Every structure is written in structure tokens, then in C-alpha cells.
CSV table of C-alpha atoms in Angstrom, one decimal:
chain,number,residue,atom,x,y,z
A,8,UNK,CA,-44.2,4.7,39.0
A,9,UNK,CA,-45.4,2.0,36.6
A,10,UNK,CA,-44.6,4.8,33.9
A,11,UNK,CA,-41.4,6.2,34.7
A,12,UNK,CA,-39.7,2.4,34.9
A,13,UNK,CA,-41.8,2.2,30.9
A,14,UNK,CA,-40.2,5.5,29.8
A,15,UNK,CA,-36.7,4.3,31.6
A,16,UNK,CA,-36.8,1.1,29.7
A,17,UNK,CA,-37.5,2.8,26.4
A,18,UNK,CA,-34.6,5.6,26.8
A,19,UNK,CA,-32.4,2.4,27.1
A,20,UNK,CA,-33.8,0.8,23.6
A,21,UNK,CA,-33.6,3.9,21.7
A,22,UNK,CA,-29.9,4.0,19.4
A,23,UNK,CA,-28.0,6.9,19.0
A,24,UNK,CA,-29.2,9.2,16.2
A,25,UNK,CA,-26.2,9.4,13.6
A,26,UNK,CA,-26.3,11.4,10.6
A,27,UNK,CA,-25.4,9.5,7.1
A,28,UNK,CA,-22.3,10.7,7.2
A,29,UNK,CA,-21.4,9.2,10.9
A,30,UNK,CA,-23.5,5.8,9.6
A,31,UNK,CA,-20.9,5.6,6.4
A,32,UNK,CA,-17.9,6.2,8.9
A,33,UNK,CA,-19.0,3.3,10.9
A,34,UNK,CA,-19.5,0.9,8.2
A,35,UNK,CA,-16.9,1.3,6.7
A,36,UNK,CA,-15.1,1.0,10.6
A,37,UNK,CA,-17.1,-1.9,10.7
A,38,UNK,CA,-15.4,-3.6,7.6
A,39,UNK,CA,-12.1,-2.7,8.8
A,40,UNK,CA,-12.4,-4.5,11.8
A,41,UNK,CA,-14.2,-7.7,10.5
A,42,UNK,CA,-10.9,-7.5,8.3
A,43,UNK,CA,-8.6,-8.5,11.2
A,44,UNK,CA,-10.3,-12.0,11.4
A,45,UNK,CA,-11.8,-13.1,7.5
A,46,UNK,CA,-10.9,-12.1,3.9
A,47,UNK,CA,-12.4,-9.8,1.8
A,48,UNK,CA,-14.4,-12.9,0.1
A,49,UNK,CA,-15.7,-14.3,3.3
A,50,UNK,CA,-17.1,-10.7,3.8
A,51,UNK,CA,-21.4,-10.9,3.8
A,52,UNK,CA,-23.5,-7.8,4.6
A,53,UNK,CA,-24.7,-9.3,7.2
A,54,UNK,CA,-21.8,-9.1,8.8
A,55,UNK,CA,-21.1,-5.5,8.2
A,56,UNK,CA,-24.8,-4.7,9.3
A,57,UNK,CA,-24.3,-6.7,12.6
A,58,UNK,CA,-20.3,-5.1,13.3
A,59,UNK,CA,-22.2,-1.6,12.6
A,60,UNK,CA,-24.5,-2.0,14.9
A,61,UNK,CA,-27.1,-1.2,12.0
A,62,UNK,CA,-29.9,-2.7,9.7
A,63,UNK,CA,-28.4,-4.2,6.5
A,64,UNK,CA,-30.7,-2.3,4.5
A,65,UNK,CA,-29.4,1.0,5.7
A,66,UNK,CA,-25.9,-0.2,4.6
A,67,UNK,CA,-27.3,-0.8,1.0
A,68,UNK,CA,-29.4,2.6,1.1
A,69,UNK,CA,-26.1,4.3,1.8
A,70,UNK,CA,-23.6,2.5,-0.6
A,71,UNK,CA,-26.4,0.7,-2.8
A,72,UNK,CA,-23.8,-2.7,-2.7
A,73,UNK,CA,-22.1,-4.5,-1.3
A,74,UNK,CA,-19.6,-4.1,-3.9
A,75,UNK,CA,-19.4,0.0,-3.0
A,76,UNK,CA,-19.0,-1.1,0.5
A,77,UNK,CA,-16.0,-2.3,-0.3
A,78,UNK,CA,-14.9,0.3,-3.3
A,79,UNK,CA,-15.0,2.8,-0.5
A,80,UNK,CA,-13.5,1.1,2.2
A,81,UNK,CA,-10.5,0.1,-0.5
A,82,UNK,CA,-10.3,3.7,-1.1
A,83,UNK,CA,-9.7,4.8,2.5
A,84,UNK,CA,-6.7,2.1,3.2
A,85,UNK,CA,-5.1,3.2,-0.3
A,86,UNK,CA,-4.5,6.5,0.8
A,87,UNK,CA,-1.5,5.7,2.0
A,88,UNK,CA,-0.5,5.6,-1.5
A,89,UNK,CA,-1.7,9.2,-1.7
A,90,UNK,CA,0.4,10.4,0.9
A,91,UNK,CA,3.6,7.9,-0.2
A,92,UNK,CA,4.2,8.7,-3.9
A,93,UNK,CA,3.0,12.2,-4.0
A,94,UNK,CA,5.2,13.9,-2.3
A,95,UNK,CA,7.3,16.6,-4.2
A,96,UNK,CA,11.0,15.2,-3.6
A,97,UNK,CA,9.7,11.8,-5.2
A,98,UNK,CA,8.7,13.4,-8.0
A,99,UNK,CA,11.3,15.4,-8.3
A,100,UNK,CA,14.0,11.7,-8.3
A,101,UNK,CA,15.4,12.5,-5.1
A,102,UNK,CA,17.5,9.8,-4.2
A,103,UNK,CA,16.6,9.9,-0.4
A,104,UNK,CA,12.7,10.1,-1.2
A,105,UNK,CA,13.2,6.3,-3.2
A,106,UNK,CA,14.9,5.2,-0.1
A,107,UNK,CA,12.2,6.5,1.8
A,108,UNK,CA,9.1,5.0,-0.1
A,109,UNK,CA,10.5,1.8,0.1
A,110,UNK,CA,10.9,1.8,3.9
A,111,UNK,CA,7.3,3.1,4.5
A,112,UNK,CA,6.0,1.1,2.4
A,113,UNK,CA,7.7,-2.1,4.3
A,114,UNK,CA,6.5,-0.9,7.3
A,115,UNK,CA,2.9,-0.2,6.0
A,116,UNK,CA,2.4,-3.6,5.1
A,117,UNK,CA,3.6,-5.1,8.0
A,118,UNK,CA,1.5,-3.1,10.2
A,119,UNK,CA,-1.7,-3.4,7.9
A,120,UNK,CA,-3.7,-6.5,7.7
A,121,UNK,CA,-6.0,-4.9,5.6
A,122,UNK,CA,-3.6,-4.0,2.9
A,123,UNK,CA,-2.7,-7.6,3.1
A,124,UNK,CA,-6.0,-8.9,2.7
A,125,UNK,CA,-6.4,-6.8,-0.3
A,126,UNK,CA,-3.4,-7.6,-2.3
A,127,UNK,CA,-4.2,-11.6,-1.4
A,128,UNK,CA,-7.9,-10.8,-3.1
A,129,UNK,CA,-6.1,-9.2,-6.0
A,130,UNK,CA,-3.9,-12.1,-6.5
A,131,UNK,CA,-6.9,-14.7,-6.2
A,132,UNK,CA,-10.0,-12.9,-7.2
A,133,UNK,CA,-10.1,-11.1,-10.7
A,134,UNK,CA,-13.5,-8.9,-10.5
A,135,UNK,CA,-14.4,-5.3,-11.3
A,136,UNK,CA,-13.9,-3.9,-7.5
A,137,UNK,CA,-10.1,-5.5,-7.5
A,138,UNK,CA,-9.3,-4.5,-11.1
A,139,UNK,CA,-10.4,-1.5,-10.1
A,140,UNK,CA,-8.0,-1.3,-6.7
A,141,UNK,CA,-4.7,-2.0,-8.5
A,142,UNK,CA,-5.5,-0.1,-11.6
A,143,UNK,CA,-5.9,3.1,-9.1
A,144,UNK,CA,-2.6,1.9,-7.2
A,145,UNK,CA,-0.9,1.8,-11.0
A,146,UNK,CA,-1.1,5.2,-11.5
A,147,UNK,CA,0.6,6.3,-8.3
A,148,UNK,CA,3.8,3.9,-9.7
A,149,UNK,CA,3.8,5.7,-13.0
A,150,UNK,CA,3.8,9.3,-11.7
A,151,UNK,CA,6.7,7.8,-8.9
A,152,UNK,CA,8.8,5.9,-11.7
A,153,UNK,CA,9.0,9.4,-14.4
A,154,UNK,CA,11.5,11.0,-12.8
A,155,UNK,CA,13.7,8.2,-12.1
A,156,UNK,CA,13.0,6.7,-15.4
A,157,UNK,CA,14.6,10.4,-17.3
A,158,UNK,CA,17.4,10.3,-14.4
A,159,UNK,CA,18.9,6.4,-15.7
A,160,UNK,CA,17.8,7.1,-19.0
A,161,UNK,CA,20.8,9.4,-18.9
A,162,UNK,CA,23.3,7.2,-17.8
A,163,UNK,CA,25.3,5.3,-20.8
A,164,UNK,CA,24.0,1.8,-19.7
A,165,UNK,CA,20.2,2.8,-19.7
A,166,UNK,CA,18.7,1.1,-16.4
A,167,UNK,CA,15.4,0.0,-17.0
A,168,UNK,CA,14.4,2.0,-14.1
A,169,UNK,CA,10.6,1.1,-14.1
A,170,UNK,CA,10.6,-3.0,-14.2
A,171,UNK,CA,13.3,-3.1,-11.3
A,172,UNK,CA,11.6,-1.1,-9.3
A,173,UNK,CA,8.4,-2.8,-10.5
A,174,UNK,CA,9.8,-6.1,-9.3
A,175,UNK,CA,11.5,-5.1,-6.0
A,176,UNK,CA,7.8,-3.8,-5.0
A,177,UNK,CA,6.0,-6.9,-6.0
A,178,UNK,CA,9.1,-9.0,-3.8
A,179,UNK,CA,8.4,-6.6,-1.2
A,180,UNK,CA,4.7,-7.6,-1.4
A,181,UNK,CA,5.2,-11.8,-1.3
A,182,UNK,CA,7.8,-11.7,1.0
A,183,UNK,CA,5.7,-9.9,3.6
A,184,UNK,CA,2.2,-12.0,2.4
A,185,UNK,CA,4.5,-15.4,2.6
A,186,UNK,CA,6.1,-14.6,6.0
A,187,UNK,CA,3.7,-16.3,7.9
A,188,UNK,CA,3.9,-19.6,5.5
A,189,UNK,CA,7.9,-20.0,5.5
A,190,UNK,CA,11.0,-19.0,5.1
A,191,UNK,CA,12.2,-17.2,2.0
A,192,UNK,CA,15.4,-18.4,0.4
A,193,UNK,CA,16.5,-19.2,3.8
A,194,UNK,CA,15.8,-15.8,5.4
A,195,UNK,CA,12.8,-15.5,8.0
A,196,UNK,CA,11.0,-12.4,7.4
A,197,UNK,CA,7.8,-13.4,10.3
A,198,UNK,CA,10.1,-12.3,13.0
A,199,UNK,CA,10.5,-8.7,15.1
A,200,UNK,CA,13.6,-7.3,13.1
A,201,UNK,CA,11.6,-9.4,9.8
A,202,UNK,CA,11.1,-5.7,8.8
A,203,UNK,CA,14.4,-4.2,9.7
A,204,UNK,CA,16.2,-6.7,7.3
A,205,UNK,CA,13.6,-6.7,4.5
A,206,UNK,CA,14.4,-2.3,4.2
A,207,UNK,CA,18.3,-3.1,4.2
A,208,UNK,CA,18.2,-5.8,1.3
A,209,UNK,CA,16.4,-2.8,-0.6
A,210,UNK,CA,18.7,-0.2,0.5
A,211,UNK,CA,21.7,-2.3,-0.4
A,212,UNK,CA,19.7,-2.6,-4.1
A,213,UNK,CA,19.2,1.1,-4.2
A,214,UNK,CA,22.7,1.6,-3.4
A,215,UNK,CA,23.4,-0.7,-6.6
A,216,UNK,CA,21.4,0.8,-8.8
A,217,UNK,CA,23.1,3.9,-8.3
A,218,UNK,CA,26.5,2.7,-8.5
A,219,UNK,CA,25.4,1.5,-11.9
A,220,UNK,CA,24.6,4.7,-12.4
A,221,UNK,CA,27.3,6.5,-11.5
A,222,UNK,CA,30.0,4.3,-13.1
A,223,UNK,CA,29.9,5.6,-16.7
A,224,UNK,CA,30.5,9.3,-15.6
A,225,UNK,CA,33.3,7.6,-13.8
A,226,UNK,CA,34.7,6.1,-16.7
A,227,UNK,CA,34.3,8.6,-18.7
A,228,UNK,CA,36.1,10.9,-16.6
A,229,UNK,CA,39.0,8.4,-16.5
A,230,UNK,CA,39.0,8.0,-20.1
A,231,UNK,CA,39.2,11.8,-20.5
A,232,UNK,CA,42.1,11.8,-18.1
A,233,UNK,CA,43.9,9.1,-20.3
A,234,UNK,CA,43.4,10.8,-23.3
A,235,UNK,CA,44.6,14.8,-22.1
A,236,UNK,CA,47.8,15.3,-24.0
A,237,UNK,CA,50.6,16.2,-21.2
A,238,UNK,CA,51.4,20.2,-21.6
A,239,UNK,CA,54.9,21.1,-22.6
């Protein structure tokens, strides 16, 4: 009897066998959720050891740092950048595909504290694994901004495509990380429809971007007008 209750006891001790690909998953869970209360800088692997339910040496025997810890958890929340800007009708300057991206990207980083978190590290911390981070993110703007960039090239004004849309994502990004702090040029973005009004500032800029755009085949075609001779 004494035995059973010994073996019971034991069975409850034991953990759950995982394989090193279910251990990575959790970590990097793990970091995610610590996320929703502390910055990345605040971060110890101790704290990722303990949310894991794990040893903190098996977290540096299957990252080797805490510095990949947090490469590869970076990596996994980025993906959204994947899936946002390499789509086919962005890159092929669909109008409706800009609109797009610059909706779901409001609404991503609204609904992502860890994004957040990140970009606020970025801003405040310059070191390898952030460098790193928005290089990565840089290349998914440059493949976005080419076909837009030939498209207003061709209009007779020449809209510097690339640094407007350059500076309407980093607005997007303050106005979202300061919405907690303030209000922004008398605008409250921290509310429910915060989000709703932030995407139709940026439509309305979209829509005159491509008025710009469209006003020198206008004019042309009214100077042609102007200029046919009347038939006799």
C-alpha cells in the first residue's frame, strides 16, 4: 500500500516529456506572454525558464542566448510583415492593395503588444538583435515601395513615393505607441473607434496622392483639347 501511494506521488512529479521542438514552441510562448506585462529590456532568463515551466539551462542549450531567445521570438511576430507586403497585388502597385496594407497594419499594431514593445526597444535600445529587427522589416518596405515608386515616377510632378509613404508608416507607428500618453494634435487615438479614424486620415492621404497623380494626365488632356484646331 505504502508503495502504490510512493509510485502515485512520483507519477505526479514527473513533467511531460516534450521533444526540442515542443520545448522551443513554449519558450518562445513563454516570451510572448511575459511580453504583455514588461519590455523586452526588463526580460531575464530567468523569467523565461520560470514562464516555460523549464530549467534555464535548457533554454540556453536550445538557443545558446538569451540574445537568440529573443532573435527568434522577433522573427515569429514579424511575420506579419511576410504575409502584409508580399502579396502579389502589392507588388504589382495596386491601388486597393496600398489601401489595404495600411489598414492591417493599423489594426496589427493595435491588437499587438508585442509589436509595440518591439518598435519602443528599437527606438530606445540600439544593439545587434534590434538592428537586426528593423533592418529585416526594411527590406519588406523596399520590395512594397518599387512598384509605386515606377507608377509616380511617371506622373509629370514626380511624387517622391518612398519618403511619404516612409513617413505616414512611422506616424502610424507614434500615434499608436503615444496613444496611451495623450492626445495627438488634438485627436484621441486610445479610444474604441482610435483605429477606425487613424485608417481614414490615411485613406483620405492615399486618396491625395493619387489625385496628385492623376492631375497632369488631366491637364494634359485639357491642354490637348485647347490646342486641336476646329475642323472646317
Amino acid at each position: 500500500m505504502t508503495g502504490m501511494k510512493e509510485n502515485q506521488s512520483t507519477k505526479g512529479t514527473l513533467r511531460r516529456r516534450r521533444t526540442n521542438k515542443q520545448v522551443q514552441a513554449d519558450i518562445l510562448s513563454a516570451v510572448g506572454r511575459i511580453l504583455q506585462e514588461k519590455d523586452f529590456t526588463h526580460i531575464t532568463l530567468m523569467d523565461i525558464a520560470r514562464e516555460a515551466k523549464t530549467d534555464p539551462n535548457v533554454v540556453l542549450r536550445q538557443f545558446g542566448s538569451l540574445e537568440q531567445v529573443f532573435d527568434c521570438y522577433i522573427r515569429t511576430i514579424d511575420y506579419w510583415m511576410h504575409d502584409l507586403f508580399g502579396n502579389k497585388a502589392l507588388k504589382r502597385g495596386e491601388r486597393s492593395a496600398l489601401e489595404r496594407m495600411f489598414a492591417r497594419m493599423t489594426d496589427f499594431l493595435y491588437n499587438s503588444p508585442e509589436m509595440q514593445r518591439l518598435l519602443v526597444w528599437e527606438i530606445t535600445d540600439v544593439n545587434d538583435t534590434t538592428c537586426r529587427a528593423a533592418a529585416n522589416r526594411e527590406t519588406y518596405y523596399r520590395e512594397a515601395y518599387e512598384a509605386y515608386e515606377r507608377q509616380f515616377a511617371r506622373g509629370g510632378e514626380k511624387t517622391p513615393f518612398r519618403q511619404i509613404a516612409s513617413l505616414l508608416i512611422a506616424g502610424t507607428y507614434y500615434l499608436v505607441l503615444h496613444r496611451h500618453t495623450s492626445t495627438f494634435g488634438d485627436m484621441d487615438y486610445d479610444t474604441p473607434d482610435g483605429p477606425v479614424r487613424l485608417k481614414k486620415v490615411l485613406h483620405e492621404i492615399l486618396d491625395m496622392l493619387y489625385e496628385r497623380l492623376e492631375r497632369p494626365q488631366r491637364v494634359s488632356a485639357v491642354s490637348y483639347t485647347h490646342l486641336t484646331l476646329p475642323t472646317t
